[in-house]
PDB file of C-alpha atoms in Angstrom:
ATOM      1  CA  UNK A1363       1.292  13.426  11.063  1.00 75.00           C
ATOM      2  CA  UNK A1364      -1.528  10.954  11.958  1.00 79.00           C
ATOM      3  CA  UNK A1365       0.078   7.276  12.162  1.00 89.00           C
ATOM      4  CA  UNK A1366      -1.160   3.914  12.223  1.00 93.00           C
ATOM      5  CA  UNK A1367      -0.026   1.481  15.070  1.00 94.00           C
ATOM      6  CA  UNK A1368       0.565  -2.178  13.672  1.00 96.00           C
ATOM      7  CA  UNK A1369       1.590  -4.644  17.028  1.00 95.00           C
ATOM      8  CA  UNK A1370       3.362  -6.512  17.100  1.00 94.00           C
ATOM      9  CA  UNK A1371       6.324  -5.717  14.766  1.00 94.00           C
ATOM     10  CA  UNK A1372       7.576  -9.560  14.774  1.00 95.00           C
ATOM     11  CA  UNK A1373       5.913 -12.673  15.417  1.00 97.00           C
ATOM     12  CA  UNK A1374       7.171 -15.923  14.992  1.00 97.00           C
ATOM     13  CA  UNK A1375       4.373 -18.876  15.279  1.00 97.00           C
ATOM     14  CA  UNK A1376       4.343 -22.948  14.758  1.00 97.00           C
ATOM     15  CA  UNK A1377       2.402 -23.828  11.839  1.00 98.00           C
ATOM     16  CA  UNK A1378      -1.162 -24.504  12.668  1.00 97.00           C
ATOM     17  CA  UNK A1379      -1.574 -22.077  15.758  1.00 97.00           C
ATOM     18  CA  UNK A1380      -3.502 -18.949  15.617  1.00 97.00           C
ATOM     19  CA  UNK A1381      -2.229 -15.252  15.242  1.00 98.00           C
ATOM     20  CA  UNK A1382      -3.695 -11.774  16.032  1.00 97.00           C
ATOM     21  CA  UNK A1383      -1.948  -9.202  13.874  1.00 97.00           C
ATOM     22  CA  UNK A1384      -3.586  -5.789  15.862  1.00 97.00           C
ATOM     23  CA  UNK A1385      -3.733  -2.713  14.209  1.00 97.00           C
ATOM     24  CA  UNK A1386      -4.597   0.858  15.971  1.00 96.00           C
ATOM     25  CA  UNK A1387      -5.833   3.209  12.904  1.00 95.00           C
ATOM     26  CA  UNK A1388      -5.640   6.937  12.775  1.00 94.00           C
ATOM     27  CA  UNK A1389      -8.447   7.840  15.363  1.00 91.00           C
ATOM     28  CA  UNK A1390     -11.216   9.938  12.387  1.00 90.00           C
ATOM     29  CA  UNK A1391     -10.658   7.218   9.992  1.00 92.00           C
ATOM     30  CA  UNK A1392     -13.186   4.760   8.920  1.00 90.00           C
ATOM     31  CA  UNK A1393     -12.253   2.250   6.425  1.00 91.00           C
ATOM     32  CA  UNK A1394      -9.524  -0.077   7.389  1.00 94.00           C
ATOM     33  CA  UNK A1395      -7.535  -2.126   5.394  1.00 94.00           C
ATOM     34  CA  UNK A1396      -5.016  -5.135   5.331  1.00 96.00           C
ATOM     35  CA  UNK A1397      -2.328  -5.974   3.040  1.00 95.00           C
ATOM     36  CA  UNK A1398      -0.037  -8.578   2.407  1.00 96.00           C
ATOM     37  CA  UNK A1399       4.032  -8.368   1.222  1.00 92.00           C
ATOM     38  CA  UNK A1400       5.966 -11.466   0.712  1.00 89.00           C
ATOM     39  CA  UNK A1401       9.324 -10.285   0.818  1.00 79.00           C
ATOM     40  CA  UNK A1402      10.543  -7.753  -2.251  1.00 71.00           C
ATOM     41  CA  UNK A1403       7.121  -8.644  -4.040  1.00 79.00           C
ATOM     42  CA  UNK A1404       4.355  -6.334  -4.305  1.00 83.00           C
ATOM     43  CA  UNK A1405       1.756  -5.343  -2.060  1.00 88.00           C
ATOM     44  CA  UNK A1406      -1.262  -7.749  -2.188  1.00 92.00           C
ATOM     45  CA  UNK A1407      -4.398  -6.529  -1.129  1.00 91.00           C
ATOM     46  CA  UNK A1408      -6.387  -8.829   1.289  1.00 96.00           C
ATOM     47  CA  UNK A1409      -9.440  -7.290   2.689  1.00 95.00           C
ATOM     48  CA  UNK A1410     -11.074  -3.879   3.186  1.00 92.00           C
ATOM     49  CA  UNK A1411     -13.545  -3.328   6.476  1.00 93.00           C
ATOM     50  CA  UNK A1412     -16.117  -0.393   6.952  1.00 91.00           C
ATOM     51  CA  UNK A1413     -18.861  -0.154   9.050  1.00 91.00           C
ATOM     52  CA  UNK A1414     -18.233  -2.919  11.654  1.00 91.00           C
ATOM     53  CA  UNK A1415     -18.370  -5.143   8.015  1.00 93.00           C
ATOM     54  CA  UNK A1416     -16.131  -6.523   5.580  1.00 94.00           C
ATOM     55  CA  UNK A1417     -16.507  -4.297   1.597  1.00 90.00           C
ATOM     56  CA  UNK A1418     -14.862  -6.485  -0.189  1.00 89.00           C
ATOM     57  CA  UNK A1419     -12.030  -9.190  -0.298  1.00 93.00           C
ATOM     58  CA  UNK A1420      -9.304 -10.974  -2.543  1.00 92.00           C
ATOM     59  CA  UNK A1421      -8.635 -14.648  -3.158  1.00 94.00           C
ATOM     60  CA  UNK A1422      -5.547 -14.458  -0.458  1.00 95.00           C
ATOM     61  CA  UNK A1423      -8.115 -13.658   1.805  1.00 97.00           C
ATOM     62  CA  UNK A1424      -8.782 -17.458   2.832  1.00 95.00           C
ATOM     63  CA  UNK A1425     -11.153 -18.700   4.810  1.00 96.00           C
ATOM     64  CA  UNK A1426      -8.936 -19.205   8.186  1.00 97.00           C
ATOM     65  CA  UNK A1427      -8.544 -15.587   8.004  1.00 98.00           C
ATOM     66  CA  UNK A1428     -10.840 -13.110  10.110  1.00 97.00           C
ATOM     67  CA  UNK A1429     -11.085  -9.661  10.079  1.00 97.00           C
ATOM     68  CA  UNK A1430     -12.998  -7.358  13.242  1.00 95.00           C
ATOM     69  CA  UNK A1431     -13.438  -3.870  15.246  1.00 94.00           C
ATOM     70  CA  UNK A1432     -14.832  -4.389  17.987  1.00 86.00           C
ATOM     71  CA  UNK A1433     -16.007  -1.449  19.806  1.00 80.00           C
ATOM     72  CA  UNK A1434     -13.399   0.852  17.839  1.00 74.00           C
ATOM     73  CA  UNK A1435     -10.831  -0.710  19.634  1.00 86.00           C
ATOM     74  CA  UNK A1436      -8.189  -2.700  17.431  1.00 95.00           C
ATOM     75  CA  UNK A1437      -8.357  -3.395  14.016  1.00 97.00           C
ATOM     76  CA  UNK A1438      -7.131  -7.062  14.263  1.00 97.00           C
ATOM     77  CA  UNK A1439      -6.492  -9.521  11.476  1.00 98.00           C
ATOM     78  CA  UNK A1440      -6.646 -13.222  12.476  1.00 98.00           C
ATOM     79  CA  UNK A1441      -5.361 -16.806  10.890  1.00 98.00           C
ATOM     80  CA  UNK A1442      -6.557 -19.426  12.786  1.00 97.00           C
ATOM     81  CA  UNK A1443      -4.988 -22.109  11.562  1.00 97.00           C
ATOM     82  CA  UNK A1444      -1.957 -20.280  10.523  1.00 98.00           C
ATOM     83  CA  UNK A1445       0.078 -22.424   6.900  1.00 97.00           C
ATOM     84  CA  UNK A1446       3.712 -21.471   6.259  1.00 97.00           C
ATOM     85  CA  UNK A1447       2.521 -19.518   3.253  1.00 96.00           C
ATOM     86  CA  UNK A1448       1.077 -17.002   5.628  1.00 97.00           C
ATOM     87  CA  UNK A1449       5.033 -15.557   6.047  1.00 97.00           C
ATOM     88  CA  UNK A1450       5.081 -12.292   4.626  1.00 96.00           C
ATOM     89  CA  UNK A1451       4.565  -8.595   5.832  1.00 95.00           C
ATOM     90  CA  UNK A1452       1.113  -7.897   6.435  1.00 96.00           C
ATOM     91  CA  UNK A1453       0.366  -3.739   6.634  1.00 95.00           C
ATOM     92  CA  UNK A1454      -2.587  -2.189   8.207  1.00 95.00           C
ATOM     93  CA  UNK A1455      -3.457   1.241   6.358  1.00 93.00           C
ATOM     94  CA  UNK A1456      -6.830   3.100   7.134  1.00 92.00           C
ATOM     95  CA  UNK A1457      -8.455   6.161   5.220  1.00 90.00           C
ATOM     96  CA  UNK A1458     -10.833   9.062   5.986  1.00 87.00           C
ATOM     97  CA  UNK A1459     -12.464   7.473   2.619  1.00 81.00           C
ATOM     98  CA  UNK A1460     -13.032   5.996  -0.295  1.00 72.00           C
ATOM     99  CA  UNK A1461     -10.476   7.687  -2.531  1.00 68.00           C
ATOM    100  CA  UNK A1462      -8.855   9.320   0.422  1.00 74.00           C
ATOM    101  CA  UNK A1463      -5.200   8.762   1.153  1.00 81.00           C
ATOM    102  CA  UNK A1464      -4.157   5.800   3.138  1.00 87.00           C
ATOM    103  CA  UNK A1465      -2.030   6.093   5.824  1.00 90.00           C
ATOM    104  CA  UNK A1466      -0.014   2.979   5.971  1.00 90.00           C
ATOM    105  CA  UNK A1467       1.333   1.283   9.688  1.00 92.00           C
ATOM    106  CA  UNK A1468       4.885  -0.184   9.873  1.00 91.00           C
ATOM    107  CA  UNK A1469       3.653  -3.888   9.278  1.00 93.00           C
ATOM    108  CA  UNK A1470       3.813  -6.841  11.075  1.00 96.00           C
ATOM    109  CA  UNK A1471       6.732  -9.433  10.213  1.00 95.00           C
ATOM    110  CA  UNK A1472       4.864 -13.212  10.527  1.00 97.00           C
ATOM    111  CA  UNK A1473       7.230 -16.195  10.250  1.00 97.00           C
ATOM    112  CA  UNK A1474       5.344 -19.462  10.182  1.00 97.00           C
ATOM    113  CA  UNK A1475       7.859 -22.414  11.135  1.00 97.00           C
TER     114      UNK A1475
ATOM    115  CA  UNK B 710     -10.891  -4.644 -12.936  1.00 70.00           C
ATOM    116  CA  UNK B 711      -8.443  -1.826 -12.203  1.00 74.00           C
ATOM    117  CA  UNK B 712      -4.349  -3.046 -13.227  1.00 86.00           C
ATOM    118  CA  UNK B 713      -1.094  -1.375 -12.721  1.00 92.00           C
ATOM    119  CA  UNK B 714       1.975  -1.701 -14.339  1.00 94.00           C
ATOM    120  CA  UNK B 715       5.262  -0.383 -13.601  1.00 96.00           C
ATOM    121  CA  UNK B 716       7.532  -1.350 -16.363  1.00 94.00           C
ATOM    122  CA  UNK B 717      10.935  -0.331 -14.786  1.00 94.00           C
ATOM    123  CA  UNK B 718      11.296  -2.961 -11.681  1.00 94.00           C
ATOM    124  CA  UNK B 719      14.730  -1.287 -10.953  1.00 96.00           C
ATOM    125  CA  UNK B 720      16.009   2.754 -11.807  1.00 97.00           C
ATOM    126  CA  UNK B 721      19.327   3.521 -10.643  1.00 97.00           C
ATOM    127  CA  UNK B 722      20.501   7.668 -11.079  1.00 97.00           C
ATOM    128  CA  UNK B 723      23.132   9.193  -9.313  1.00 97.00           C
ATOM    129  CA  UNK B 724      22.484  12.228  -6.682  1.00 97.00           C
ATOM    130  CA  UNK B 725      21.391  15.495  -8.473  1.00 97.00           C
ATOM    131  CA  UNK B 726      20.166  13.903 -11.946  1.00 97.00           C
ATOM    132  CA  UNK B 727      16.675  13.631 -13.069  1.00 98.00           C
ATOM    133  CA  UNK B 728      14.426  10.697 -12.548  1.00 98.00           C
ATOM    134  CA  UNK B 729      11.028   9.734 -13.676  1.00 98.00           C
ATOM    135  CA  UNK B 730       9.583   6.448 -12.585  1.00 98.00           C
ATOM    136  CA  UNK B 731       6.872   4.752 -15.340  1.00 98.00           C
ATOM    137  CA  UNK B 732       3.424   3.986 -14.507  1.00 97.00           C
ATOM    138  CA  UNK B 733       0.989   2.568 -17.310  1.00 96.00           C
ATOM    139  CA  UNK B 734      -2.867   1.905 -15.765  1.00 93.00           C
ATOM    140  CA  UNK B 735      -6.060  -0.098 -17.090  1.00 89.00           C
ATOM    141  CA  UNK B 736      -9.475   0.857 -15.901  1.00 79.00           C
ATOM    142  CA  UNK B 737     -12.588   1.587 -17.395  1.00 70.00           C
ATOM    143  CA  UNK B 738     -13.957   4.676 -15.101  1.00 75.00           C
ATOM    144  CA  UNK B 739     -13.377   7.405 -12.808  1.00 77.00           C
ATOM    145  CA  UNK B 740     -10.312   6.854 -10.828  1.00 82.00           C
ATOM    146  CA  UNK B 741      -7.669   8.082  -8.104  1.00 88.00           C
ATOM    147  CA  UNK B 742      -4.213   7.958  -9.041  1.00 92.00           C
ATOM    148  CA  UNK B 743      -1.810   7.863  -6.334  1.00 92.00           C
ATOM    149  CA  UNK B 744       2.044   6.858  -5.994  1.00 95.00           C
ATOM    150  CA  UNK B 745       3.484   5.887  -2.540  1.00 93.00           C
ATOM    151  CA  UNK B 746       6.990   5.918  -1.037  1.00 94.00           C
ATOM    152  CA  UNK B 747       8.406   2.725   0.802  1.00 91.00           C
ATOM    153  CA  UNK B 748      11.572   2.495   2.574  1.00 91.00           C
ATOM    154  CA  UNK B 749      13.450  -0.602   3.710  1.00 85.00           C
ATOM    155  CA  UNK B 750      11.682  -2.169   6.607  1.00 81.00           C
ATOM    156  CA  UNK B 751       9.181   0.393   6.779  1.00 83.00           C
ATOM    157  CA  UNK B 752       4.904   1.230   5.925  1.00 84.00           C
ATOM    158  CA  UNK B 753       3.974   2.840   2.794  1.00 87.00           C
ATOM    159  CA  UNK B 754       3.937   6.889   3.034  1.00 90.00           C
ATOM    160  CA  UNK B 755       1.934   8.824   0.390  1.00 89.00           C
ATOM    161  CA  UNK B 756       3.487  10.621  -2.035  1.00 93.00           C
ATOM    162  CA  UNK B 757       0.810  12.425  -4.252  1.00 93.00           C
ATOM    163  CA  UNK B 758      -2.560  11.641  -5.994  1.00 91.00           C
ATOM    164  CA  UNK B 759      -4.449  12.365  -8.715  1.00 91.00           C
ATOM    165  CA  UNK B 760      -8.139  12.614  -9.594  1.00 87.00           C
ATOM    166  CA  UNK B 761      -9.037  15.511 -11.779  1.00 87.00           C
ATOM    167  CA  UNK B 762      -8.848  19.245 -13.059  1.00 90.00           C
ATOM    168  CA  UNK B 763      -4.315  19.846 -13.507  1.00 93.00           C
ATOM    169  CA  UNK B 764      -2.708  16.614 -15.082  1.00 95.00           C
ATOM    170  CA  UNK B 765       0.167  17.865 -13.157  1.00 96.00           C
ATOM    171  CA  UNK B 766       0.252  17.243  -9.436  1.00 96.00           C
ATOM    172  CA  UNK B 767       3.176  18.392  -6.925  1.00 95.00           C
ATOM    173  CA  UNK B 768       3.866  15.898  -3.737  1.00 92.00           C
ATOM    174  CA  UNK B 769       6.131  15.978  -1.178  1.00 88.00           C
ATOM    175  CA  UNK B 770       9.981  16.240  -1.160  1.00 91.00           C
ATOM    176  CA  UNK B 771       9.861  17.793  -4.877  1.00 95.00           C
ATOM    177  CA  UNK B 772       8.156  15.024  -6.544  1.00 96.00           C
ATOM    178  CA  UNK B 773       5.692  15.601  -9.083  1.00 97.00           C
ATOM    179  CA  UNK B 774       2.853  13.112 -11.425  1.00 98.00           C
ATOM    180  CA  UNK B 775       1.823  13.821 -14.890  1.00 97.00           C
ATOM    181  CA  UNK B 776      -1.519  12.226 -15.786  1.00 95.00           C
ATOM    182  CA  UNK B 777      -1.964  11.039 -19.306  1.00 95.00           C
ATOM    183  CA  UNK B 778      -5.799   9.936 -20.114  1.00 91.00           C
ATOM    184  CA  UNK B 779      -4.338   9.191 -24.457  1.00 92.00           C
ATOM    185  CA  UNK B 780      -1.143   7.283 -22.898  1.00 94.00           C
ATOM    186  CA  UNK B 781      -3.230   5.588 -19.975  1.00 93.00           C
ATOM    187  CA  UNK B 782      -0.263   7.028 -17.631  1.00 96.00           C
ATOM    188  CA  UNK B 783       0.995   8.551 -14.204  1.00 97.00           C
ATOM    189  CA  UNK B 784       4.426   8.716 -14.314  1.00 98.00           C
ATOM    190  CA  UNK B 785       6.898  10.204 -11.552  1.00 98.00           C
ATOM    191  CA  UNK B 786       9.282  12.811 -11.557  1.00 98.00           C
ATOM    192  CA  UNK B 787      11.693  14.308  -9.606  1.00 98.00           C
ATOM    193  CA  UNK B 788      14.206  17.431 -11.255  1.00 97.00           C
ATOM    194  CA  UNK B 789      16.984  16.567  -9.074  1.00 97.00           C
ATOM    195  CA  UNK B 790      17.217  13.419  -6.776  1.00 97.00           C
ATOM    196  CA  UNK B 791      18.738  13.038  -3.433  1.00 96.00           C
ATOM    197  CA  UNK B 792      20.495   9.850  -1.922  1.00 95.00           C
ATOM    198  CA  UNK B 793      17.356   9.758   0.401  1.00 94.00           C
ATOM    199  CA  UNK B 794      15.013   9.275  -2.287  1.00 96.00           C
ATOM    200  CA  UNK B 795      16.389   5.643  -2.445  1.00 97.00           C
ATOM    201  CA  UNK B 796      12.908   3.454  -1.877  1.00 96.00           C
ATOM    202  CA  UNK B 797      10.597   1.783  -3.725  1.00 95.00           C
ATOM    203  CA  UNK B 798       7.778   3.283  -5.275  1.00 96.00           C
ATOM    204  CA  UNK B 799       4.429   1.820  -5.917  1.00 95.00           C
ATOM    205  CA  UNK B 800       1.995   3.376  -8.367  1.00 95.00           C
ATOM    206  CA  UNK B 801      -1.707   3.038  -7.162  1.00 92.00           C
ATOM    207  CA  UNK B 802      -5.306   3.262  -8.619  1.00 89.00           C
ATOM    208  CA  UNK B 803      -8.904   2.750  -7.035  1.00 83.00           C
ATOM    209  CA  UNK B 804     -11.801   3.282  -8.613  1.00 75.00           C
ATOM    210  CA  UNK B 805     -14.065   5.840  -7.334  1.00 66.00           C
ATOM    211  CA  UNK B 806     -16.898   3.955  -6.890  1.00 62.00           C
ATOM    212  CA  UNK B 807     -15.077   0.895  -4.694  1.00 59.00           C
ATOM    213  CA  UNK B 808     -13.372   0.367  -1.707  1.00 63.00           C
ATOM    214  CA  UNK B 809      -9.532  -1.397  -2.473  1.00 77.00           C
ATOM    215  CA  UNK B 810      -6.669   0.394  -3.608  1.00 84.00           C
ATOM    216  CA  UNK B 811      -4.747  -1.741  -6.033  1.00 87.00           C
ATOM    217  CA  UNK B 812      -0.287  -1.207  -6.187  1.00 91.00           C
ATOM    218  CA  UNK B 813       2.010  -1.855  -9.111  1.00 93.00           C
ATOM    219  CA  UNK B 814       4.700  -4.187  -8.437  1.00 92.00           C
ATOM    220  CA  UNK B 815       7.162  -1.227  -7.469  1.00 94.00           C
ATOM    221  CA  UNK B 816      10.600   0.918  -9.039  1.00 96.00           C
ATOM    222  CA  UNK B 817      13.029   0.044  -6.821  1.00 96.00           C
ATOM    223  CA  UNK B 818      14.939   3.480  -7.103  1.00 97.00           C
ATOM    224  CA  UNK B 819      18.794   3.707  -5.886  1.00 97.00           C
ATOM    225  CA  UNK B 820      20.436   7.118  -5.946  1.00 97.00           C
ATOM    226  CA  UNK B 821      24.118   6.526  -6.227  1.00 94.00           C
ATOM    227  CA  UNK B 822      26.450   9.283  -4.221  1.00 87.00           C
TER     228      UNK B 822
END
């Protein structure tokens, strides 16, 4: 079926430096989502984006992070300056929308040392 | 504010028994119910949803959801498990009118051989 393209798989980044988690949704879909796993926990929903503009976000969504889709190219997340609380999964899902099914990339490993 | 719980953080069955997976839900409208599959080191997949008309919905791979408005509930099922079926599953919800799907904290299922 359709997939969603998280790049890259792993990144490992100094504290303090910025990181572009990129995300290629399924090509129809138009709300785009990111989430956040800290290892064995649950998944924590940071931000939702539709439109070129961001619906609605949670309290982990802090203010170094940034969220954009330019063009319809990438979906990217970005933490700028990264904290070593920012080491956890983070999955990209999109939808056809609101209600639909997501469909859920691989996720992006970040290690902050 | 839409919650989730999923009382049962780990189920172990062996191959070929039943299973059913608990999921209790808090919200004050119309909703989507939805559970999702995740294997080790891998994206969410979607299992099934739920929104109206049969309380009883069939997914993928045999699994089936019972919807319970008087028990506030969405609980999993599978007649006969498989060693494969050894993930973690995440019960969902999202309220019609907004744009975030929220997840339980997850059933860690392991079918023993």
């Amino acid at each position: 079926g359709p997939k969603v393209l998280q790049i890259p798989s792993h990144q490992i980044i100094d504290m303090g430096q910025m990181v572009t988690l990129n995300c290629d949704p399924v090509s129809n879909h138009l709300y785009f989502y990111w989430y956040k796993q800290i290892l064995g926990q649950q998944m924590e929903f940071l931000v939702n984006f539709y439109n070129g503009k961001v619906m609605e976000k949670s309290k982990l969504f802090k203010d170094q992070f940034s969220v954009e889709r330019p063009d319809g190219s990438y979906f990217t997340l970005k933490i700028q300056p990264t904290a070593l609380e920012d080491s956890a999964v983070y999955f990209c899902a999109s939808s056809l929308g609101q209600g639909a099914d997501y469909t859920f990339g691989s996720g992006t490993r970040l290690l902050v040392i | 504010t839409q919650t989730v719980s999923q009382s049962d953080a780990h189920v172990t069955v062996f191959e070929g028994d039943s299973v059913e997976l608990r999921c209790n839900y808090s919200y004050g409208g119309s909703i989507y119910l939805s559970w999702y599959i995740q294997h080790h080191g891998h994206g969410l997949q979607f299992l099934l949803k739920y929104y109206s008309g049969n309380p009883v919905v069939q997914g993928v791979n045999g699994f089936e959801a019972e919807f319970s408005k008087s028990d506030s509930s969405f609980h999993l099922r599978k007649a006969s498990v498989h060693w494969s079926d050894s993930a973690v599953y995440f019960c969902a919800v999202s309220g019609t009118g907004g744009y975030k799907v929220v997840f339980g904290s997850g059933t860690r299922l392991l079918v023993s051989p």
